[in-house]
Tab-separated table of C-alpha atoms in Angstrom:
chain	number	residue	atom	x	y	z
Y	10	ASP	CA	-93.339	-219.964	45.540
Y	11	THR	CA	-89.853	-221.270	44.798
Y	12	GLY	CA	-88.152	-220.243	48.051
Y	13	VAL	CA	-87.222	-222.263	51.120
Y	14	SER	CA	-90.181	-222.863	53.393
Y	15	GLN	CA	-90.274	-223.910	57.015
Y	16	ASP	CA	-93.069	-225.175	59.187
Y	17	PRO	CA	-94.200	-224.226	61.726
Y	18	ARG	CA	-93.128	-220.597	61.904
Y	19	HIS	CA	-93.603	-220.523	65.657
Y	20	LYS	CA	-93.669	-223.283	68.265
Y	21	ILE	CA	-94.258	-222.954	71.986
Y	22	THR	CA	-93.707	-226.067	74.051
Y	23	LYS	CA	-93.180	-227.119	77.627
Y	24	ARG	CA	-89.850	-228.318	78.896
Y	25	GLY	CA	-89.425	-232.029	78.342
Y	26	GLN	CA	-91.656	-232.272	75.285
Y	27	ASN	CA	-90.461	-233.344	71.840
Y	28	VAL	CA	-90.768	-231.041	68.834
Y	29	THR	CA	-90.244	-231.557	65.120
Y	30	PHE	CA	-89.642	-228.922	62.478
Y	31	ARG	CA	-89.876	-229.298	58.744
Y	32	CYS	CA	-87.911	-227.620	55.964
Y	33	ASP	CA	-88.735	-227.723	52.264
Y	34	PRO	CA	-85.745	-226.527	50.231
Y	35	ILE	CA	-85.698	-225.009	46.770
Y	36	SER	CA	-86.589	-227.958	44.574
Y	37	GLU	CA	-83.399	-228.346	42.550
Y	38	HIS	CA	-81.052	-227.756	45.480
Y	39	ASN	CA	-79.104	-230.792	46.607
Y	40	ARG	CA	-77.685	-229.315	49.818
Y	41	LEU	CA	-79.692	-228.518	52.912
Y	42	TYR	CA	-78.441	-226.887	56.111
Y	43	TRP	CA	-79.808	-226.362	59.605
Y	44	TYR	CA	-78.747	-223.439	61.790
Y	45	ARG	CA	-79.699	-222.154	65.197
Y	46	GLN	CA	-79.856	-218.445	65.931
Y	47	THR	CA	-80.294	-216.847	69.333
Y	48	LEU	CA	-81.259	-213.245	69.894
Y	49	GLY	CA	-78.559	-210.777	68.879
Y	50	GLN	CA	-76.305	-213.457	67.412
Y	51	GLY	CA	-75.568	-214.746	63.961
Y	52	PRO	CA	-76.736	-218.210	62.939
Y	53	GLU	CA	-74.710	-221.171	64.226
Y	54	PHE	CA	-74.229	-224.204	62.018
Y	55	LEU	CA	-75.914	-227.402	63.211
Y	56	THR	CA	-75.763	-229.880	60.340
Y	57	TYR	CA	-75.941	-230.268	56.586
Y	58	PHE	CA	-77.059	-232.804	54.007
Y	59	GLN	CA	-76.002	-233.461	50.480
Y	60	ASN	CA	-78.993	-235.206	48.966
Y	61	GLU	CA	-80.068	-237.697	51.652
Y	62	ALA	CA	-76.648	-238.062	53.270
Y	63	GLN	CA	-75.913	-236.157	56.460
Y	64	LEU	CA	-72.314	-235.117	55.868
Y	65	GLU	CA	-71.484	-232.981	58.875
Y	66	LYS	CA	-72.801	-232.368	62.359
Y	67	SER	CA	-71.768	-229.613	64.716
Y	68	ARG	CA	-70.842	-230.271	68.305
Y	69	LEU	CA	-73.870	-228.102	69.092
Y	70	LEU	CA	-76.042	-230.962	67.891
Y	71	SER	CA	-76.450	-232.913	71.115
Y	72	ASP	CA	-77.898	-236.415	71.368
Y	73	ARG	CA	-81.336	-234.871	71.821
Y	74	PHE	CA	-81.211	-233.449	68.300
Y	75	SER	CA	-81.712	-235.505	65.180
Y	76	ALA	CA	-82.099	-234.440	61.590
Y	77	GLU	CA	-83.204	-236.442	58.599
Y	78	ARG	CA	-83.615	-235.947	54.884
Y	79	PRO	CA	-85.013	-239.324	53.856
Y	80	LYS	CA	-85.613	-238.757	50.164
Y	81	GLY	CA	-83.140	-235.986	49.543
Y	82	SER	CA	-85.892	-233.392	49.401
Y	83	PHE	CA	-87.515	-232.066	52.589
Y	84	SER	CA	-85.807	-232.383	55.950
Y	85	THR	CA	-86.952	-232.653	59.543
Y	86	LEU	CA	-85.205	-231.548	62.713
Y	87	GLU	CA	-86.395	-233.178	65.915
Y	88	ILE	CA	-85.522	-232.060	69.418
Y	89	GLN	CA	-86.299	-234.540	72.174
Y	90	ARG	CA	-86.828	-233.630	75.823
Y	91	THR	CA	-86.636	-229.922	75.105
Y	92	GLU	CA	-84.835	-227.619	77.516
Y	93	GLN	CA	-85.238	-223.885	78.021
Y	94	GLY	CA	-81.818	-223.387	76.443
Y	95	ASP	CA	-83.195	-224.784	73.198
Y	96	SER	CA	-85.293	-221.647	72.742
Y	97	ALA	CA	-84.034	-220.057	69.541
Y	98	MET	CA	-84.780	-219.478	65.885
Y	99	TYR	CA	-84.062	-222.587	63.816
Y	100	LEU	CA	-83.117	-221.671	60.264
Y	101	CYS	CA	-82.974	-223.934	57.256
Y	102	ALA	CA	-81.034	-223.096	54.109
Y	103	SER	CA	-80.506	-224.833	50.808
Y	104	SER	CA	-77.999	-224.528	48.000
Y	105	LEU	CA	-76.969	-226.057	44.720
Y	106	SER	CA	-73.410	-227.301	44.871
Y	107	VAL	CA	-71.125	-225.605	42.338
Y	108	SER	CA	-67.386	-225.341	41.899
Y	109	VAL	CA	-65.700	-223.389	44.665
Y	110	GLY	CA	-63.919	-221.408	41.964
Y	111	GLN	CA	-67.231	-219.883	40.995
Y	112	GLY	CA	-67.582	-218.269	44.375
Y	113	GLY	CA	-69.080	-221.188	46.222
Y	114	ASN	CA	-72.705	-222.069	46.510
Y	115	THR	CA	-75.130	-219.437	47.723
Y	116	GLN	CA	-77.288	-220.581	50.614
Y	117	TYR	CA	-80.884	-219.446	50.485
Y	118	PHE	CA	-82.522	-219.239	53.860
Y	119	GLY	CA	-86.043	-219.995	54.925
Y	120	PRO	CA	-88.022	-217.749	57.289
Y	121	GLY	CA	-87.114	-219.882	60.295
Y	122	THR	CA	-89.027	-221.598	63.078
Y	123	ARG	CA	-89.012	-219.728	66.354
Y	124	LEU	CA	-89.039	-222.169	69.266
Y	125	THR	CA	-89.975	-221.099	72.772
Y	126	VAL	CA	-89.530	-223.634	75.557
Y	127	LEU	CA	-91.417	-222.739	78.725
H	8	LYS	CA	-60.134	-220.236	66.094
H	9	ASN	CA	-61.994	-219.067	62.993
H	10	GLN	CA	-64.050	-216.017	63.919
H	11	VAL	CA	-65.963	-213.181	62.333
H	12	GLU	CA	-66.382	-209.964	64.295
H	13	GLN	CA	-68.606	-207.068	63.324
H	14	SER	CA	-68.847	-203.476	64.425
H	15	PRO	CA	-70.706	-201.547	65.510
H	16	GLN	CA	-73.121	-203.851	67.297
H	17	SER	CA	-75.942	-201.433	66.552
H	18	LEU	CA	-76.369	-198.194	64.667
H	19	ILE	CA	-79.065	-195.551	64.335
H	20	ILE	CA	-79.058	-193.183	61.368
H	21	LEU	CA	-81.491	-190.763	59.787
H	22	GLU	CA	-83.180	-191.562	56.513
H	23	GLY	CA	-81.119	-190.406	53.557
H	24	LYS	CA	-77.787	-190.634	55.348
H	25	ASN	CA	-74.946	-192.997	54.486
H	26	CYS	CA	-73.349	-195.514	56.812
H	27	THR	CA	-70.547	-198.070	56.842
H	28	LEU	CA	-70.522	-201.375	58.676
H	29	GLN	CA	-67.294	-203.204	59.481
H	30	CYS	CA	-66.313	-206.867	59.496
H	31	ASN	CA	-63.006	-208.406	60.619
H	32	TYR	CA	-62.327	-212.101	60.248
H	33	THR	CA	-59.682	-214.618	61.180
H	34	VAL	CA	-60.982	-217.450	59.000
H	35	SER	CA	-58.287	-219.392	57.212
H	36	PRO	CA	-58.138	-220.678	54.593
H	37	PHE	CA	-60.490	-218.132	53.091
H	38	SER	CA	-62.930	-218.935	50.306
H	39	ASN	CA	-65.367	-216.055	50.088
H	40	LEU	CA	-67.145	-213.411	52.125
H	41	ARG	CA	-70.807	-212.520	51.954
H	42	TRP	CA	-72.977	-209.856	53.443
H	43	TYR	CA	-76.503	-210.896	54.363
H	44	LYS	CA	-79.459	-208.721	55.324
H	45	GLN	CA	-81.825	-210.166	57.898
H	46	ASP	CA	-85.150	-208.522	58.599
H	47	THR	CA	-86.641	-209.118	62.037
H	48	GLY	CA	-88.200	-212.567	62.234
H	49	ARG	CA	-87.008	-213.574	58.774
H	50	GLY	CA	-84.181	-215.600	57.346
H	51	PRO	CA	-81.017	-213.878	56.019
H	52	VAL	CA	-80.906	-212.795	52.381
H	53	SER	CA	-77.618	-212.569	50.491
H	54	LEU	CA	-76.593	-209.065	49.376
H	55	THR	CA	-73.077	-209.538	47.987
H	56	ILE	CA	-70.390	-212.173	47.649
H	57	MET	CA	-66.685	-211.537	47.178
H	58	THR	CA	-63.824	-213.910	46.567
H	59	PHE	CA	-60.167	-213.403	47.398
H	60	SER	CA	-59.418	-211.465	44.229
H	61	GLU	CA	-62.321	-209.032	44.456
H	62	ASN	CA	-61.915	-205.695	46.232
H	63	THR	CA	-65.358	-204.217	45.790
H	64	LYS	CA	-68.836	-205.331	44.809
H	65	SER	CA	-71.983	-203.266	44.484
H	66	ASN	CA	-75.637	-204.194	44.671
H	67	GLY	CA	-77.758	-201.097	44.212
H	68	ARG	CA	-77.192	-198.814	47.188
H	69	TYR	CA	-75.032	-201.436	48.902
H	70	THR	CA	-71.285	-201.499	48.244
H	71	ALA	CA	-69.059	-204.077	49.882
H	72	THR	CA	-65.263	-203.920	50.041
H	73	LEU	CA	-62.767	-206.609	50.889
H	74	ASP	CA	-59.126	-206.362	51.929
H	75	ALA	CA	-57.914	-209.937	52.034
H	76	ASP	CA	-54.501	-208.891	53.331
H	77	THR	CA	-55.854	-207.268	56.480
H	78	LYS	CA	-58.876	-209.604	56.568
H	79	GLN	CA	-61.336	-206.767	56.711
H	80	SER	CA	-64.552	-206.039	54.881
H	81	SER	CA	-67.018	-203.197	54.949
H	82	LEU	CA	-70.569	-202.672	53.765
H	83	HIS	CA	-71.465	-199.136	52.747
H	84	ILE	CA	-75.111	-198.153	52.456
H	85	THR	CA	-75.838	-195.029	50.468
H	86	ALA	CA	-78.898	-192.796	50.856
H	87	SER	CA	-80.463	-195.032	53.497
H	88	GLN	CA	-84.152	-195.851	53.433
H	89	LEU	CA	-86.492	-196.927	56.205
H	90	SER	CA	-86.578	-200.395	54.655
H	91	ASP	CA	-82.833	-200.732	55.273
H	92	SER	CA	-83.621	-201.232	58.964
H	93	ALA	CA	-82.408	-204.777	59.607
H	94	SER	CA	-79.460	-206.782	60.865
H	95	TYR	CA	-76.516	-207.024	58.495
H	96	ILE	CA	-74.481	-210.165	58.896
H	97	CYS	CA	-70.974	-210.768	57.590
H	98	VAL	CA	-70.386	-214.400	56.662
H	99	VAL	CA	-67.096	-216.039	55.726
H	100	ARG	CA	-66.750	-219.433	54.072
H	101	GLU	CA	-63.743	-221.539	54.930
H	102	GLY	CA	-61.785	-222.637	51.904
H	103	GLY	CA	-62.677	-226.166	50.861
H	104	TYR	CA	-65.577	-226.493	53.304
H	105	ASN	CA	-69.287	-225.930	53.050
H	106	LYS	CA	-69.531	-224.451	56.515
H	107	LEU	CA	-70.222	-220.746	56.820
H	108	ILE	CA	-68.989	-218.742	59.793
H	109	PHE	CA	-71.355	-215.956	60.743
H	110	GLY	CA	-70.696	-212.723	62.550
H	111	ALA	CA	-73.137	-211.578	65.223
H	112	GLY	CA	-74.436	-208.869	62.912
H	113	THR	CA	-74.904	-205.112	63.080
H	114	ARG	CA	-78.427	-204.017	63.871
H	115	LEU	CA	-79.231	-200.934	61.794
H	116	ALA	CA	-82.183	-198.695	62.511
H	117	VAL	CA	-83.073	-195.992	59.995
H	118	HIS	CA	-85.265	-193.274	61.452
H	119	PRO	CA	-87.339	-190.752	59.491
């Protein structure tokens, strides 16, 4: 399978607990993105990496959220002290950076991790 | 504020019928516009991509149009199938940035 994979697919946790999600991008892709999607809405950008460098973070990414991509391959997204408002689908996407003139880089999405905070 | 708005919010059609989904955006500068299909519980999958100079792009039964002057796009689905039931999301990329701005999507249900 050469697509983007995410683990786990579903996570149910109690308020206040920490959770960590993993994303494995398409192997040759150097860019990796995290999004959050709530029911009936489009994905909202959280952060992105180029190789191992985290280049941009959204204001949605509070201090309780941290993302890493230590070796420029897989990435983890950790949420500390979860709140009920964190319940959402967390999507990971990856892309291979190309010239903008060629239409920009296509982001390929994983299946997502659905988080439910009780 | 850069925004992408889609209409209708939801749509029900009978199998075999055609439909058109709308997308209006205020993103500037504009780089490109994509339509994604998202099945329930899955990640979005890219259907089409159009840059400023492209007016129409087809992918099988899907045809997307772009009017960069009025900042409007549409996605036309021909001879709908049950498997077309999904959310269709319009996504605009800001010029010079890697950030994508997503619409809320149109939820399409195709009934037999």
